[in-house]
Amino acid sequence: MLISVDPLQRLIGDIFHAEGCSAAESGRIAKSLMSASLTGHDSHGVLRTPRYVWWLHEGHLKPDQKLDIITDSGAFALADGCHGFGQTIAPQAVELGMRKASGEGVAVIALRNSGHIGRVGDWAEMAAEAGFISVHFVNVAGSQLVAPFGGVDRRLSTAPFTVGFPLANADPIILDFATSMVAEGKVMVAAHGGAKLPPGALIDQDGRLSSDPRTLYGSAPDAKDRGPRAGTGAIRAMGEHKGSGLALICELLAGALTNSGCCGPDKRPIANGMLSIYINPAALGVAETMAAEAHKYLEWFKTSRPATPGGEVLLPGEPERRLRAKHMAEGIILPDAGWKSICETARAANIDPDRYLN
Ligand code: NAD
């Protein structure tokens, strides 16, 4: 199903508005979900709409929340997201980090109990646009999905790690990935008939590698009954022992230090914790030398000869920018089952999705 960007974004915003979010928040949610779809991360894109609405109905997400500052000491703050939408809470946390780093040069913001913050790269982009380097360790309390290196049982969340590095007069470097071999949403996309999983992305209870989404989602015939808790297998941590170790650090920094909670056996609503570091190169007097050295290095980095004929060395953030431009021009392709699920969610909110198709 090919659908143009503007009407789809309007439909998603209207769904959240009809479900009780303010117009401003609905617009933010739609923009953020669309940003993930545009940049090729369908896993965190508009296909998440039905799940977000379900979380709202269950009381796991609360509309229009404000960041609650628990501890504020110099360059450090601990803030509670009060289970508000991540699209409302995360930008408030970034604003706080940038405000502190503007004066101090550096800031550390420990965010707990935020609703799903979606594509973490959005928040690194927000900081980079204002000239700040940012580093984000994220975990997902209540979401046991990933087996650690050497294990088969789920002991980690998909715990993303993200860095934004601004470049004067050029697009920033945005490194942004889940520490699992694939983000859970990519298994969801595959379960909906979208892009297939890479071989060995999952592991079953007997330690056999798999790329069948049923390993995680079980085999319920109706897609809406499938949740990541329904299957018995797990997603594998990326990068063998190194990725598994980075995921563990994300759990500790984003889950324990923030007190958002690490991934555990208890069944609880999902919440993102995020430990973010903000650096203001301008305030530290290093902006000019940093920019000169970074540009020189990145130019050389890209001259590495391609490993495959016609290949190209890309910088983190480049694939997303290219896809965004392509999708803005051509529209978004959604798997039929995913579009159907969005339409059902719209109709349940008394919105006719067909109105947005012409
Ligand atoms: P991914 O595996 O697609 O990796 C993306 C990163 O790799 C980007 O930085 C991208 O620019 C870079 N990249 C991709 N191809 C490249 C190439 N050929 N050369 C150089 N760099 C390249 O990402 P993922 O692990 O599937 O994560 C998807 C999204 O899911 C991320 O935006 C992440 O923040 C999000 N996520 C969010 C949560 C949450 O709880 N909020 C949890 C997990 C993941």
Coordinates of C-alpha atoms and ligand atoms in Angstrom, one line a residue:
M1 CA 0.0 0.0 0.0
L2 CA 1.6 3.3 -1.2
I3 CA 0.5 6.3 0.7
S4 CA 1.7 10.0 0.5
V5 CA 3.4 11.4 3.6
D6 CA 1.1 14.4 4.4
P7 CA -2.3 12.7 4.5
L8 CA -0.8 9.7 6.4
Q9 CA 0.7 12.0 9.0
R10 CA -2.6 13.9 9.3
L11 CA -4.5 10.6 9.8
I12 CA -2.1 9.5 12.5
G13 CA -2.4 12.9 14.3
D14 CA -6.2 12.9 14.0
I15 CA -6.3 9.4 15.6
F16 CA -4.4 10.5 18.7
H17 CA -6.4 13.7 18.9
A18 CA -9.6 11.7 18.8
E19 CA -8.2 9.4 21.5
G20 CA -7.8 12.4 23.9
C21 CA -4.3 13.9 23.2
S22 CA -4.1 17.6 22.7
A23 CA -3.7 18.9 19.2
A24 CA 0.0 19.8 19.9
E25 CA 0.8 16.4 21.3
S26 CA -1.0 14.5 18.5
G27 CA 1.0 16.5 16.0
R28 CA 4.3 15.6 17.8
I29 CA 3.4 11.9 17.9
A30 CA 2.4 11.8 14.3
K31 CA 5.6 13.7 13.3
S32 CA 7.8 11.4 15.2
L33 CA 6.2 8.2 14.0
M34 CA 6.4 9.6 10.5
S35 CA 10.1 10.5 10.9
A36 CA 10.9 6.9 11.7
S37 CA 8.9 5.7 8.7
L38 CA 10.6 8.2 6.5
T39 CA 14.1 7.3 7.6
G40 CA 13.4 3.6 6.9
H41 CA 12.8 2.5 10.5
D42 CA 9.2 1.2 9.9
S43 CA 9.7 -0.7 13.2
H44 CA 9.3 2.7 15.0
G45 CA 7.1 4.3 12.5
V46 CA 3.4 4.7 11.9
L47 CA 2.8 1.0 12.2
R48 CA 3.2 1.5 16.0
T49 CA -0.1 3.6 16.0
P50 CA -2.4 0.7 17.1
R51 CA 0.0 -0.3 19.9
Y52 CA 0.3 3.3 21.2
V53 CA -3.5 3.6 21.2
W54 CA -3.8 0.3 23.0
W55 CA -1.2 1.5 25.6
L56 CA -3.2 4.7 26.0
H57 CA -6.5 2.7 26.6
E58 CA -4.7 0.5 29.1
G59 CA -3.4 3.6 31.0
H60 CA 0.2 2.7 30.3
L61 CA 0.6 6.0 28.5
K62 CA -0.8 9.3 29.8
P63 CA -1.6 12.3 27.5
D64 CA 0.1 15.7 27.7
Q65 CA 2.5 15.1 30.6
K66 CA 5.2 17.4 31.9
L67 CA 8.7 16.4 32.9
D68 CA 8.9 16.2 36.7
I69 CA 12.4 17.3 37.9
I70 CA 13.3 15.1 40.9
T71 CA 17.0 16.2 41.4
D72 CA 18.6 19.2 40.0
S73 CA 22.3 19.8 40.9
G74 CA 24.5 21.8 38.6
A75 CA 25.2 19.9 35.4
F76 CA 23.0 16.9 36.5
A77 CA 19.3 16.4 36.6
L78 CA 17.1 13.4 37.3
A79 CA 13.7 13.8 35.7
D80 CA 10.5 11.7 35.7
G81 CA 8.5 11.4 32.5
C82 CA 5.4 10.4 34.4
H83 CA 4.6 7.8 31.7
G84 CA 3.8 10.6 29.2
F85 CA 4.2 10.0 25.5
G86 CA 7.9 9.9 24.7
Q87 CA 7.3 12.3 21.9
T88 CA 6.3 14.9 24.5
I89 CA 8.7 13.9 27.3
A90 CA 12.0 13.3 25.3
P91 CA 12.1 16.8 23.7
Q92 CA 11.6 18.3 27.2
A93 CA 14.5 16.3 28.5
V94 CA 16.7 17.4 25.5
E95 CA 15.7 21.0 26.1
L96 CA 16.8 20.6 29.7
G97 CA 20.1 19.0 28.7
M98 CA 20.9 21.8 26.2
R99 CA 19.9 24.5 28.7
K100 CA 22.3 23.1 31.3
A101 CA 25.1 22.4 28.8
S102 CA 24.7 26.0 27.4
G103 CA 26.0 27.3 30.7
E104 CA 28.1 24.5 32.1
G105 CA 29.5 23.2 28.8
V106 CA 28.3 19.7 29.7
A107 CA 25.2 18.2 31.2
V108 CA 24.0 14.7 32.3
I109 CA 20.2 14.1 32.2
A110 CA 18.8 10.9 33.8
L111 CA 15.3 10.4 32.5
R112 CA 13.0 7.8 34.0
N113 CA 9.5 6.5 33.3
S114 CA 9.0 7.9 29.9
G115 CA 6.6 6.5 27.4
H116 CA 8.1 5.0 24.3
I117 CA 10.5 7.6 22.8
G118 CA 10.5 6.1 19.4
R119 CA 13.5 6.6 17.1
V120 CA 16.1 7.9 19.6
G121 CA 17.9 9.5 16.6
D122 CA 15.2 12.2 16.5
W123 CA 16.4 13.5 19.9
A124 CA 20.1 13.3 18.9
E125 CA 19.2 15.3 15.8
M126 CA 17.4 17.9 17.8
A127 CA 20.5 18.4 20.0
A128 CA 22.9 18.4 17.0
E129 CA 20.8 21.0 15.1
A130 CA 21.5 23.3 18.0
G131 CA 25.2 22.5 18.0
F132 CA 25.3 20.0 20.9
I133 CA 27.0 16.6 20.9
S134 CA 24.8 14.1 22.6
V135 CA 25.2 10.5 23.8
H136 CA 22.1 8.5 24.9
F137 CA 22.0 5.1 26.7
V138 CA 18.4 3.9 26.6
N139 CA 16.6 0.8 28.1
V140 CA 13.0 -0.4 28.0
A141 CA 11.8 -1.5 31.4
G142 CA 9.0 -4.1 31.1
S143 CA 10.3 -5.4 27.8
Q144 CA 12.3 -8.6 28.1
L145 CA 13.1 -9.5 24.5
V146 CA 16.8 -10.2 24.1
A147 CA 19.0 -13.1 25.1
P148 CA 22.5 -12.1 26.3
F149 CA 25.6 -13.5 24.7
G150 CA 25.9 -17.2 25.7
G151 CA 22.2 -17.5 26.8
V152 CA 18.8 -18.3 25.4
D153 CA 16.5 -16.8 28.0
R154 CA 15.5 -13.1 27.7
R155 CA 17.4 -10.9 30.1
L156 CA 17.8 -7.6 28.2
S157 CA 15.6 -5.1 26.4
T158 CA 16.5 -3.9 22.9
A159 CA 18.3 -1.1 24.7
P160 CA 19.3 1.4 22.0
F161 CA 22.5 3.4 22.0
T162 CA 22.6 6.7 20.1
V163 CA 25.2 9.5 19.5
G164 CA 24.7 12.8 17.7
F165 CA 27.8 14.7 16.5
P166 CA 27.2 18.1 14.9
L167 CA 29.3 19.1 11.9
A168 CA 29.6 22.8 11.1
N169 CA 28.0 23.5 7.6
A170 CA 27.3 19.8 7.1
D171 CA 24.7 17.2 8.2
P172 CA 25.5 15.7 11.6
I173 CA 26.7 12.2 12.3
I174 CA 23.8 10.2 13.9
L175 CA 24.7 6.8 15.1
D176 CA 21.5 5.2 16.4
F177 CA 20.8 1.5 16.9
A178 CA 19.2 -1.1 19.1
T179 CA 21.8 -3.3 20.8
S180 CA 19.8 -6.3 19.7
M181 CA 20.5 -7.8 16.3
V182 CA 17.2 -6.3 15.2
A183 CA 14.8 -3.9 16.9
E184 CA 11.7 -5.6 18.2
G185 CA 9.6 -3.6 15.8
K186 CA 11.5 -5.2 12.9
V187 CA 10.2 -8.5 14.1
M188 CA 6.7 -6.9 14.2
V189 CA 7.2 -5.6 10.7
A190 CA 8.2 -9.1 9.5
A191 CA 5.2 -10.7 11.4
H192 CA 3.0 -8.2 9.4
G193 CA 4.4 -9.5 6.1
G194 CA 7.0 -6.7 5.7
A195 CA 10.8 -6.9 5.3
K196 CA 12.2 -10.4 6.4
L197 CA 14.6 -10.7 9.3
P198 CA 18.3 -11.4 8.7
P199 CA 19.3 -15.1 9.3
G200 CA 20.0 -15.9 12.9
A201 CA 18.4 -12.7 14.3
L202 CA 16.4 -14.8 16.8
I203 CA 17.2 -17.8 19.0
D204 CA 14.7 -20.4 20.2
Q205 CA 14.5 -22.1 23.6
D206 CA 16.8 -25.0 22.4
G207 CA 19.5 -22.6 21.3
R208 CA 18.6 -22.9 17.6
L209 CA 19.1 -19.8 15.5
S210 CA 16.0 -18.6 13.6
S211 CA 14.6 -15.7 11.5
D212 CA 10.9 -16.8 11.9
P213 CA 9.0 -14.0 13.7
R214 CA 6.9 -16.8 15.4
T215 CA 10.0 -17.5 17.6
L216 CA 9.2 -14.2 19.3
Y217 CA 5.5 -13.7 18.6
G218 CA 4.1 -17.3 18.8
S219 CA 1.8 -18.6 16.2
A220 CA -1.6 -17.1 17.0
P221 CA -3.4 -16.8 13.7
D222 CA -4.6 -13.2 14.2
A223 CA -1.8 -10.6 14.0
K224 CA -3.4 -8.5 16.7
D225 CA -3.2 -11.3 19.2
R226 CA 0.5 -11.7 18.6
G227 CA 2.7 -9.8 21.1
P228 CA 6.4 -10.2 21.8
R229 CA 5.5 -12.1 25.0
A230 CA 3.6 -14.8 23.1
G231 CA 6.6 -16.7 21.8
T232 CA 9.2 -18.6 23.8
G233 CA 12.3 -17.5 21.9
A234 CA 14.4 -14.3 22.0
I235 CA 16.1 -11.8 19.8
R236 CA 19.9 -12.2 19.9
A237 CA 22.1 -9.4 21.2
M238 CA 24.1 -7.7 18.4
G239 CA 27.9 -8.1 18.1
E240 CA 28.3 -11.2 20.2
H241 CA 29.9 -10.5 23.6
K242 CA 30.6 -6.8 22.8
G243 CA 27.0 -5.9 21.9
S244 CA 25.7 -7.9 24.8
G245 CA 28.0 -6.0 27.1
L246 CA 26.9 -2.6 25.7
A247 CA 23.2 -3.6 26.2
L248 CA 24.0 -4.5 29.8
I249 CA 25.6 -1.1 30.3
C250 CA 22.5 0.6 28.7
E251 CA 20.3 -1.4 31.2
L252 CA 22.5 -0.2 34.1
L253 CA 22.8 3.5 33.1
A254 CA 19.2 3.9 31.8
G255 CA 17.5 1.5 34.1
A256 CA 19.4 1.5 37.4
L257 CA 21.0 4.9 37.6
T258 CA 17.8 6.7 36.6
N259 CA 15.7 4.3 38.7
S260 CA 13.4 3.7 35.7
G261 CA 14.0 0.0 36.3
C262 CA 16.1 -2.5 34.4
C263 CA 14.7 -5.2 32.2
G264 CA 13.3 -7.8 34.8
P265 CA 11.0 -10.8 35.1
D266 CA 8.1 -8.7 36.4
K267 CA 5.2 -7.8 34.1
R268 CA 4.9 -4.1 34.0
P269 CA 4.0 -1.4 31.4
I270 CA 6.9 -0.6 29.2
A271 CA 8.9 2.6 30.0
N272 CA 12.0 4.0 28.5
G273 CA 14.8 5.2 30.7
M274 CA 17.5 7.3 29.1
L275 CA 20.8 8.5 30.5
S276 CA 22.0 11.4 28.2
I277 CA 25.2 13.3 28.1
Y278 CA 25.2 16.7 26.3
I279 CA 28.4 18.5 25.3
N280 CA 28.5 22.1 24.1
P281 CA 31.7 22.4 22.1
A282 CA 31.2 26.2 21.7
A283 CA 31.1 26.7 25.5
L284 CA 34.2 24.6 25.9
G285 CA 36.2 26.5 23.4
V286 CA 36.8 23.5 21.1
A287 CA 34.2 24.1 18.4
E288 CA 36.6 25.4 15.7
T289 CA 39.3 22.8 16.1
M290 CA 36.8 20.0 16.4
A291 CA 35.0 21.0 13.2
A292 CA 38.3 21.3 11.3
E293 CA 39.6 17.9 12.4
A294 CA 36.2 16.1 12.1
H295 CA 35.7 17.3 8.5
K296 CA 39.3 16.3 7.5
Y297 CA 38.9 12.9 9.1
L298 CA 35.4 12.1 7.7
E299 CA 36.5 13.0 4.2
W300 CA 39.4 10.6 4.5
F301 CA 37.1 7.9 6.1
K302 CA 34.9 7.9 3.1
T303 CA 37.8 7.3 0.7
S304 CA 38.1 3.7 1.9
R305 CA 37.7 1.6 -1.3
P306 CA 34.3 -0.1 -1.4
A307 CA 34.4 -3.8 -0.4
T308 CA 31.9 -4.6 -3.2
P309 CA 31.7 -3.3 -6.7
G310 CA 29.5 -0.2 -6.8
G311 CA 29.5 -0.1 -3.0
E312 CA 30.0 3.0 -0.9
V313 CA 31.2 3.8 2.6
L314 CA 28.5 5.7 4.3
L315 CA 28.5 7.8 7.5
P316 CA 26.1 7.0 10.3
G317 CA 23.0 9.1 9.5
E318 CA 23.5 9.1 5.8
P319 CA 21.2 6.1 4.9
E320 CA 18.4 7.8 6.9
R321 CA 18.8 11.1 5.2
R322 CA 18.7 9.5 1.8
L323 CA 15.6 7.5 2.6
R324 CA 13.9 10.5 4.0
A325 CA 14.4 12.4 0.8
K326 CA 13.2 9.4 -1.3
H327 CA 10.1 8.8 0.8
M328 CA 9.2 12.5 1.0
A329 CA 9.1 12.5 -2.8
E330 CA 7.5 9.1 -3.4
G331 CA 5.4 8.3 -0.4
I332 CA 5.6 5.4 2.1
I333 CA 4.9 1.8 1.4
L334 CA 3.1 0.0 4.2
P335 CA 2.5 -3.7 4.4
D336 CA -1.2 -4.5 3.8
A337 CA -1.7 -6.0 7.3
G338 CA -0.1 -2.9 8.9
W339 CA -2.3 -0.5 7.0
K340 CA -5.4 -2.6 7.8
S341 CA -4.5 -2.4 11.5
I342 CA -4.1 1.4 11.3
C343 CA -7.5 1.6 9.5
E344 CA -9.2 -0.5 12.2
T345 CA -7.6 1.8 14.9
A346 CA -8.9 4.9 13.0
R347 CA -12.4 3.5 12.6
A348 CA -12.5 2.6 16.3
A349 CA -11.8 6.3 16.9
N350 CA -14.7 7.2 14.5
I351 CA -12.3 8.3 11.8
D352 CA -12.8 7.2 8.2
P353 CA -9.3 6.4 6.9
D354 CA -10.5 6.4 3.2
R355 CA -10.9 10.2 3.5
Y356 CA -7.1 10.5 3.7
L357 CA -6.4 8.5 0.6
N358 CA -7.4 11.0 -2.1
Ligands
NAD1 P1 19.8 -0.2 12.3 O1 20.3 -1.6 12.5 O2 19.1 0.1 11.0 O3 21.1 0.8 12.4 C1 20.9 2.1 12.2 C2 22.3 2.8 12.4 O4 23.3 2.3 11.5 C3 22.1 4.3 12.0 O5 23.0 5.1 12.7 C4 22.5 4.3 10.5 O6 22.8 5.5 10.0 C5 23.6 3.3 10.5 N1 23.8 2.6 9.3 C6 22.9 1.8 8.6 N2 23.4 1.4 7.5 C7 24.6 1.9 7.4 C8 25.7 1.8 6.4 N3 25.5 1.0 5.3 N4 26.8 2.4 6.6 C9 27.0 3.1 7.7 N5 26.1 3.3 8.7 C10 24.9 2.7 8.5 O7 18.9 0.3 13.5 P2 18.1 -0.6 14.5 O8 18.9 -1.3 15.5 O9 17.1 -1.4 13.7 O10 17.2 0.5 15.3 C11 16.1 1.1 14.7 C12 15.6 2.3 15.5 O11 14.9 1.7 16.6 C13 16.6 3.3 16.0 O12 16.2 4.5 15.6 C14 16.5 3.1 17.6 O13 16.6 4.3 18.3 C15 15.1 2.6 17.7 N6 14.8 1.9 18.9 C16 14.1 2.5 19.9 C17 13.8 1.8 21.1 C18 13.0 2.5 22.1 O14 12.7 1.8 23.1 N7 12.6 3.7 22.0 C19 14.3 0.5 21.3 C20 15.0 -0.1 20.3 C21 15.3 0.6 19.1

